[in-house]
Coordinates of C-alpha atoms in Angstrom, one line a residue:
M1 CA -27.8 -45.6 -50.3
K2 CA -28.0 -48.9 -48.4
P3 CA -30.9 -49.3 -45.9
L4 CA -28.5 -49.3 -43.0
E5 CA -26.9 -46.1 -44.0
T6 CA -30.3 -44.5 -44.3
L7 CA -31.2 -45.8 -40.9
L8 CA -28.1 -44.3 -39.3
K9 CA -28.6 -41.0 -41.1
N10 CA -32.2 -40.8 -40.0
A11 CA -31.3 -41.6 -36.4
A12 CA -28.8 -38.8 -36.4
R13 CA -31.6 -36.3 -37.1
T14 CA -33.5 -37.2 -33.9
N15 CA -30.9 -36.1 -31.2
L16 CA -32.6 -38.5 -28.7
R17 CA -31.2 -40.0 -25.5
I18 CA -30.7 -43.7 -25.7
I19 CA -29.7 -45.6 -22.5
L20 CA -27.3 -48.7 -22.6
S21 CA -28.1 -50.7 -19.5
E22 CA -24.7 -52.5 -19.6
G23 CA -22.6 -49.3 -19.7
S24 CA -19.3 -50.7 -18.5
D25 CA -19.2 -53.5 -21.0
P26 CA -16.4 -52.9 -23.5
R27 CA -18.8 -53.3 -26.5
A28 CA -21.3 -50.9 -25.0
V29 CA -18.5 -48.3 -24.4
T30 CA -17.3 -48.6 -28.0
A31 CA -20.8 -48.4 -29.5
G32 CA -21.9 -45.5 -27.2
Y33 CA -18.8 -43.5 -28.1
Q34 CA -19.4 -44.1 -31.8
A35 CA -23.0 -43.2 -31.5
A36 CA -22.2 -40.0 -29.7
S37 CA -19.3 -39.0 -31.9
Q38 CA -21.3 -39.7 -35.1
G39 CA -24.3 -37.8 -33.7
I40 CA -26.6 -40.8 -34.0
A41 CA -27.9 -40.3 -30.5
R42 CA -27.0 -38.9 -27.1
I43 CA -26.0 -41.8 -24.9
G44 CA -26.5 -42.8 -21.3
L45 CA -24.4 -45.6 -19.9
V46 CA -25.7 -47.4 -16.8
G47 CA -23.0 -48.9 -14.7
D48 CA -20.4 -48.4 -12.0
T49 CA -18.7 -45.0 -12.6
A50 CA -15.2 -46.2 -11.9
A51 CA -15.5 -49.3 -14.0
T52 CA -17.1 -47.4 -16.9
Q53 CA -14.4 -44.7 -16.8
A54 CA -11.7 -47.4 -16.6
E55 CA -13.1 -49.0 -19.8
F56 CA -13.0 -45.6 -21.6
D57 CA -9.4 -45.2 -20.5
A58 CA -8.5 -48.7 -21.6
Q59 CA -9.9 -48.0 -25.1
G60 CA -8.2 -44.6 -25.2
L61 CA -11.5 -42.8 -25.5
E62 CA -12.9 -39.8 -23.7
V63 CA -16.3 -39.3 -22.3
L64 CA -17.8 -37.0 -24.8
E65 CA -20.3 -34.2 -24.1
G66 CA -23.1 -36.3 -25.5
I67 CA -22.4 -39.2 -23.0
E68 CA -23.7 -39.5 -19.4
I69 CA -22.7 -42.2 -16.9
H70 CA -25.5 -43.3 -14.5
D71 CA -24.3 -45.3 -11.5
P72 CA -27.4 -46.8 -9.8
A73 CA -25.6 -47.0 -6.5
T74 CA -24.9 -43.2 -6.4
S75 CA -27.3 -41.6 -8.8
P76 CA -29.3 -38.6 -7.4
L77 CA -32.3 -40.1 -9.3
R78 CA -32.2 -43.4 -7.3
D79 CA -34.9 -42.4 -4.7
E80 CA -37.2 -41.0 -7.4
L81 CA -36.9 -44.1 -9.6
A82 CA -37.4 -46.4 -6.6
A83 CA -40.6 -44.6 -5.8
L84 CA -41.7 -44.9 -9.4
Y85 CA -40.9 -48.6 -9.4
H86 CA -42.8 -49.1 -6.2
E87 CA -45.8 -47.3 -7.6
L88 CA -45.7 -49.5 -10.7
R89 CA -45.3 -52.8 -8.9
K90 CA -47.0 -52.4 -5.5
H91 CA -50.0 -54.2 -6.8
K92 CA -47.8 -57.2 -7.1
G93 CA -46.7 -56.9 -3.5
V94 CA -43.4 -55.0 -4.1
T95 CA -42.4 -53.0 -1.1
L96 CA -40.5 -49.7 -1.2
E97 CA -37.5 -51.5 0.3
Q98 CA -37.7 -54.1 -2.4
A99 CA -38.0 -51.3 -5.0
Q100 CA -34.8 -49.7 -3.6
T101 CA -33.0 -53.0 -4.2
A102 CA -34.5 -53.5 -7.6
V103 CA -33.4 -50.1 -8.8
G104 CA -29.8 -51.2 -8.3
L105 CA -30.2 -53.6 -11.2
P106 CA -28.9 -51.9 -14.4
H107 CA -31.7 -53.1 -16.7
I108 CA -34.4 -52.0 -14.2
F109 CA -32.7 -48.6 -13.7
A110 CA -32.5 -48.1 -17.5
A111 CA -36.1 -48.9 -18.1
L112 CA -37.1 -46.5 -15.3
L113 CA -35.1 -43.7 -16.9
V114 CA -37.2 -44.2 -20.0
K115 CA -40.5 -44.5 -18.2
S116 CA -39.8 -41.3 -16.2
G117 CA -38.8 -39.3 -19.3
Y118 CA -35.1 -38.9 -18.6
A119 CA -34.4 -41.0 -21.7
D120 CA -36.1 -41.9 -25.0
G121 CA -35.3 -45.6 -25.3
T122 CA -33.0 -48.3 -23.9
V123 CA -30.9 -51.1 -25.3
G124 CA -29.6 -54.1 -23.2
G125 CA -28.9 -57.8 -23.4
A126 CA -25.2 -58.0 -24.0
V127 CA -25.0 -59.4 -20.5
A128 CA -28.5 -59.7 -19.2
T129 CA -30.9 -62.4 -20.5
T130 CA -33.7 -61.7 -23.0
A131 CA -36.2 -62.7 -20.3
D132 CA -34.8 -59.9 -18.0
I133 CA -34.8 -57.3 -20.7
V134 CA -38.3 -58.1 -22.0
R135 CA -39.8 -58.4 -18.5
A136 CA -38.4 -55.0 -17.4
A137 CA -39.7 -53.4 -20.6
I138 CA -43.2 -54.8 -20.2
Q139 CA -43.5 -54.2 -16.4
I140 CA -42.0 -50.7 -16.4
I141 CA -42.4 -49.1 -19.8
G142 CA -45.6 -50.9 -20.7
T143 CA -47.4 -51.4 -24.0
K144 CA -48.9 -48.9 -26.4
P145 CA -52.5 -47.9 -25.7
D146 CA -53.7 -49.7 -28.9
T147 CA -52.1 -53.1 -28.2
N148 CA -51.6 -55.5 -25.4
L149 CA -49.0 -57.6 -27.3
V150 CA -45.3 -57.1 -27.4
S151 CA -43.8 -58.9 -30.3
S152 CA -40.4 -58.8 -32.1
F153 CA -39.0 -58.7 -35.6
F154 CA -35.6 -59.0 -37.3
L155 CA -34.7 -56.3 -39.8
M156 CA -33.1 -58.3 -42.6
L157 CA -30.8 -56.4 -44.9
F158 CA -30.0 -57.9 -48.4
C159 CA -27.3 -55.6 -49.7
K160 CA -24.6 -57.9 -51.0
E161 CA -23.6 -58.4 -54.6
H162 CA -25.0 -61.9 -54.8
H163 CA -28.5 -60.7 -53.6
D164 CA -30.7 -60.5 -56.7
R165 CA -33.3 -58.5 -54.8
K166 CA -31.6 -55.9 -52.6
G167 CA -33.1 -53.9 -49.8
A168 CA -34.6 -54.2 -46.3
M169 CA -37.2 -56.7 -45.2
I170 CA -38.9 -57.7 -41.9
F171 CA -39.2 -61.2 -40.6
A172 CA -41.7 -61.5 -37.7
D173 CA -42.1 -62.8 -35.2
S174 CA -38.7 -64.5 -35.1
G175 CA -37.8 -64.0 -31.5
L176 CA -40.5 -63.7 -29.0
V177 CA -44.1 -64.9 -29.5
V178 CA -44.1 -68.7 -29.6
D179 CA -47.5 -69.6 -31.0
P180 CA -49.6 -66.6 -31.8
S181 CA -53.3 -66.8 -32.2
A182 CA -55.0 -65.5 -35.3
D183 CA -55.6 -62.2 -33.6
E184 CA -52.1 -62.0 -32.3
M185 CA -50.7 -62.8 -35.7
A186 CA -52.8 -59.9 -37.1
Q187 CA -51.4 -57.6 -34.4
I188 CA -47.8 -58.7 -35.3
A189 CA -48.5 -57.9 -39.0
L190 CA -49.9 -54.5 -38.2
S191 CA -47.1 -53.6 -35.8
S192 CA -44.5 -54.9 -38.3
A193 CA -46.0 -52.7 -41.1
N194 CA -45.7 -49.7 -38.9
S195 CA -42.2 -50.5 -37.9
F196 CA -41.1 -51.0 -41.5
E197 CA -42.6 -47.7 -42.6
R198 CA -41.0 -45.9 -39.7
L199 CA -37.5 -47.4 -40.0
I200 CA -37.2 -47.7 -43.8
G201 CA -39.6 -45.2 -45.1
E202 CA -41.0 -47.4 -47.8
T203 CA -44.5 -48.8 -48.4
P204 CA -45.1 -52.0 -46.4
R205 CA -46.2 -55.0 -48.4
V206 CA -47.1 -57.8 -46.0
A207 CA -47.2 -61.5 -46.7
M208 CA -48.9 -63.8 -44.2
L209 CA -47.0 -67.1 -44.6
S210 CA -48.1 -70.7 -44.5
F211 CA -47.3 -74.0 -46.1
S212 CA -50.4 -73.4 -48.3
T213 CA -51.2 -70.9 -51.0
R214 CA -54.8 -69.8 -51.5
G215 CA -56.4 -73.0 -50.2
S216 CA -53.9 -75.5 -51.7
A217 CA -54.0 -77.3 -48.4
E218 CA -56.5 -77.7 -45.6
H219 CA -55.5 -77.6 -42.0
D220 CA -56.2 -75.7 -38.8
A221 CA -52.8 -74.0 -39.1
V222 CA -53.8 -72.7 -42.6
S223 CA -57.1 -71.5 -41.3
K224 CA -55.3 -69.5 -38.6
V225 CA -53.3 -67.6 -41.2
V226 CA -56.4 -66.9 -43.4
T227 CA -58.3 -65.6 -40.3
A228 CA -55.3 -63.5 -39.3
T229 CA -55.1 -62.0 -42.8
N230 CA -58.7 -61.0 -42.7
I231 CA -58.5 -59.5 -39.3
A232 CA -55.4 -57.4 -40.3
G233 CA -57.1 -56.3 -43.5
T234 CA -60.2 -55.2 -41.7
R235 CA -58.3 -53.2 -39.2
A236 CA -56.1 -51.5 -41.8
P237 CA -58.0 -51.4 -45.1
D238 CA -55.3 -49.5 -46.9
L239 CA -52.5 -51.9 -46.0
I240 CA -51.2 -54.1 -48.9
I241 CA -51.5 -57.5 -47.4
D242 CA -52.2 -61.0 -48.6
G243 CA -52.3 -64.6 -47.2
E244 CA -52.2 -67.4 -46.9
L245 CA -49.1 -67.6 -49.1
Q246 CA -46.1 -69.9 -49.4
F247 CA -42.9 -68.0 -49.3
D248 CA -42.1 -68.4 -53.0
A249 CA -45.6 -67.0 -53.9
A250 CA -44.8 -64.0 -51.7
F251 CA -41.3 -63.4 -52.9
V252 CA -40.9 -64.5 -56.5
P253 CA -43.1 -62.7 -59.1
D254 CA -43.1 -65.6 -61.6
V255 CA -44.3 -68.0 -58.9
A256 CA -46.9 -65.5 -57.7
A257 CA -48.2 -65.2 -61.2
R258 CA -48.9 -68.9 -61.3
K259 CA -50.0 -69.6 -57.7
A260 CA -51.7 -66.3 -56.8
E261 CA -52.2 -64.2 -59.9
D262 CA -54.6 -61.8 -58.2
S263 CA -52.4 -61.2 -55.2
P264 CA -51.8 -57.5 -54.5
L265 CA -48.2 -58.3 -53.6
H266 CA -47.3 -59.7 -57.0
G267 CA -44.4 -61.6 -55.4
N268 CA -42.8 -58.4 -54.0
A269 CA -43.5 -58.6 -50.3
N270 CA -41.1 -56.9 -48.0
I271 CA -42.6 -58.0 -44.7
F272 CA -43.0 -61.7 -43.9
I273 CA -45.2 -62.8 -41.0
F274 CA -44.6 -66.3 -39.9
P275 CA -47.3 -68.5 -38.3
N276 CA -45.2 -69.3 -35.3
L277 CA -41.8 -68.6 -33.7
E278 CA -40.4 -72.0 -34.8
S279 CA -40.7 -71.2 -38.5
G280 CA -39.7 -67.5 -38.1
N281 CA -36.6 -68.2 -36.1
I282 CA -35.4 -70.9 -38.5
A283 CA -36.1 -68.7 -41.5
Y284 CA -34.1 -65.7 -40.3
K285 CA -31.1 -67.9 -39.4
I286 CA -31.2 -69.5 -42.8
A287 CA -31.3 -66.1 -44.5
Q288 CA -28.5 -64.9 -42.3
R289 CA -26.2 -67.9 -42.3
M290 CA -26.8 -69.3 -45.8
G291 CA -28.1 -66.3 -47.6
G292 CA -25.6 -63.7 -46.2
A293 CA -28.3 -61.3 -45.1
E294 CA -27.5 -58.9 -42.2
A295 CA -29.9 -59.5 -39.4
I296 CA -30.6 -56.7 -36.9
G297 CA -32.7 -57.8 -33.9
P298 CA -34.7 -59.0 -32.3
I299 CA -36.3 -55.6 -32.3
L300 CA -39.2 -55.2 -29.9
Q301 CA -42.5 -53.6 -31.0
G302 CA -45.7 -52.8 -29.2
L303 CA -44.1 -50.9 -26.3
A304 CA -45.1 -47.4 -25.2
K305 CA -41.4 -46.4 -25.6
P306 CA -38.7 -48.5 -27.2
A307 CA -36.6 -51.0 -25.3
N308 CA -34.5 -53.5 -27.3
D309 CA -32.7 -56.7 -26.6
L310 CA -29.2 -57.8 -27.8
S311 CA -27.7 -61.1 -28.2
R312 CA -25.1 -61.9 -25.6
G313 CA -22.7 -62.6 -28.5
C314 CA -23.3 -59.2 -30.0
S315 CA -20.5 -57.0 -31.3
S316 CA -20.1 -53.3 -30.7
E317 CA -21.3 -52.8 -34.3
D318 CA -24.5 -54.7 -33.5
I319 CA -25.1 -52.4 -30.5
L320 CA -24.5 -49.3 -32.7
H321 CA -27.1 -50.5 -35.2
M322 CA -29.6 -51.2 -32.4
I323 CA -29.0 -47.7 -31.0
A324 CA -30.0 -46.3 -34.4
V325 CA -33.1 -48.5 -34.6
T326 CA -34.1 -47.5 -31.0
A327 CA -33.7 -43.8 -31.8
A328 CA -35.8 -44.2 -34.9
Q329 CA -38.5 -45.9 -33.0
A330 CA -38.4 -43.3 -30.2
S331 CA -38.8 -40.5 -32.7
D332 CA -42.3 -41.7 -33.4
S333 CA -43.3 -43.2 -30.1
D334 CA -45.3 -40.3 -28.9

């Protein structure tokens, strides 16, 4: 079974409520209907009731039992959520009147539904910007108790006939943290290992990437990766992790045998931690566009409850996949 099929099947076991903050968007309606009809998740659509219903009608779909429409303008939860937002943001000078206005924004309303326990996770970004989605997630949902860093990863699926090595891999951080410190790089590695195990159910094998392998070059950028590897290994002694490694030494067993013969990865890493956003973003796009990998993401990690971002060029299928990812994250967020 392909990793994506496993992910969808596992999500269907959770029966969790996932909120789409752009509920009247045609792609969100299609994905929400598919998720509900396939039992992947119960769906909440945030948007104008009439506009959302009109989109269901235009697509010839019905609002199934597992779908709710939340109109921020008329919702009976509006005052409760505004009070919650005011409580969360009053230290920044937000007044109750400003909170009432803010709750009218779909991505704010969706994040508050998650924070208040009315939903288990949220997905947005088909219309809103990444900055808006991430800011709402951090300010409203907050981070996990054991981390102060929200990072991201792409779930890379290599399942086509031409892929010599098939399966799921994680590239991180390829979408959010621009230039992580050694400590932040270690946090990204540990979060990514947890995410991989939760989503894919396989043993994480983490490669800390550099342009150097085992001291083949000397530079401050290399030292950062070495330090990050040591920090992560100290915090998670049972984690299979190695660095600093060039990509080929982490991915190709024959090269690993020559460049890093004692590496615990043996050239079979499934999680690749990049030293900065520039390299991580370039790498995932090359793998996607030239290598034919399917890229799901950016998926956020480090939040108390899941909230995920979409590309504004996403398809309904992309949203469906992100619903499944978010449901899988939510099943273990407590």
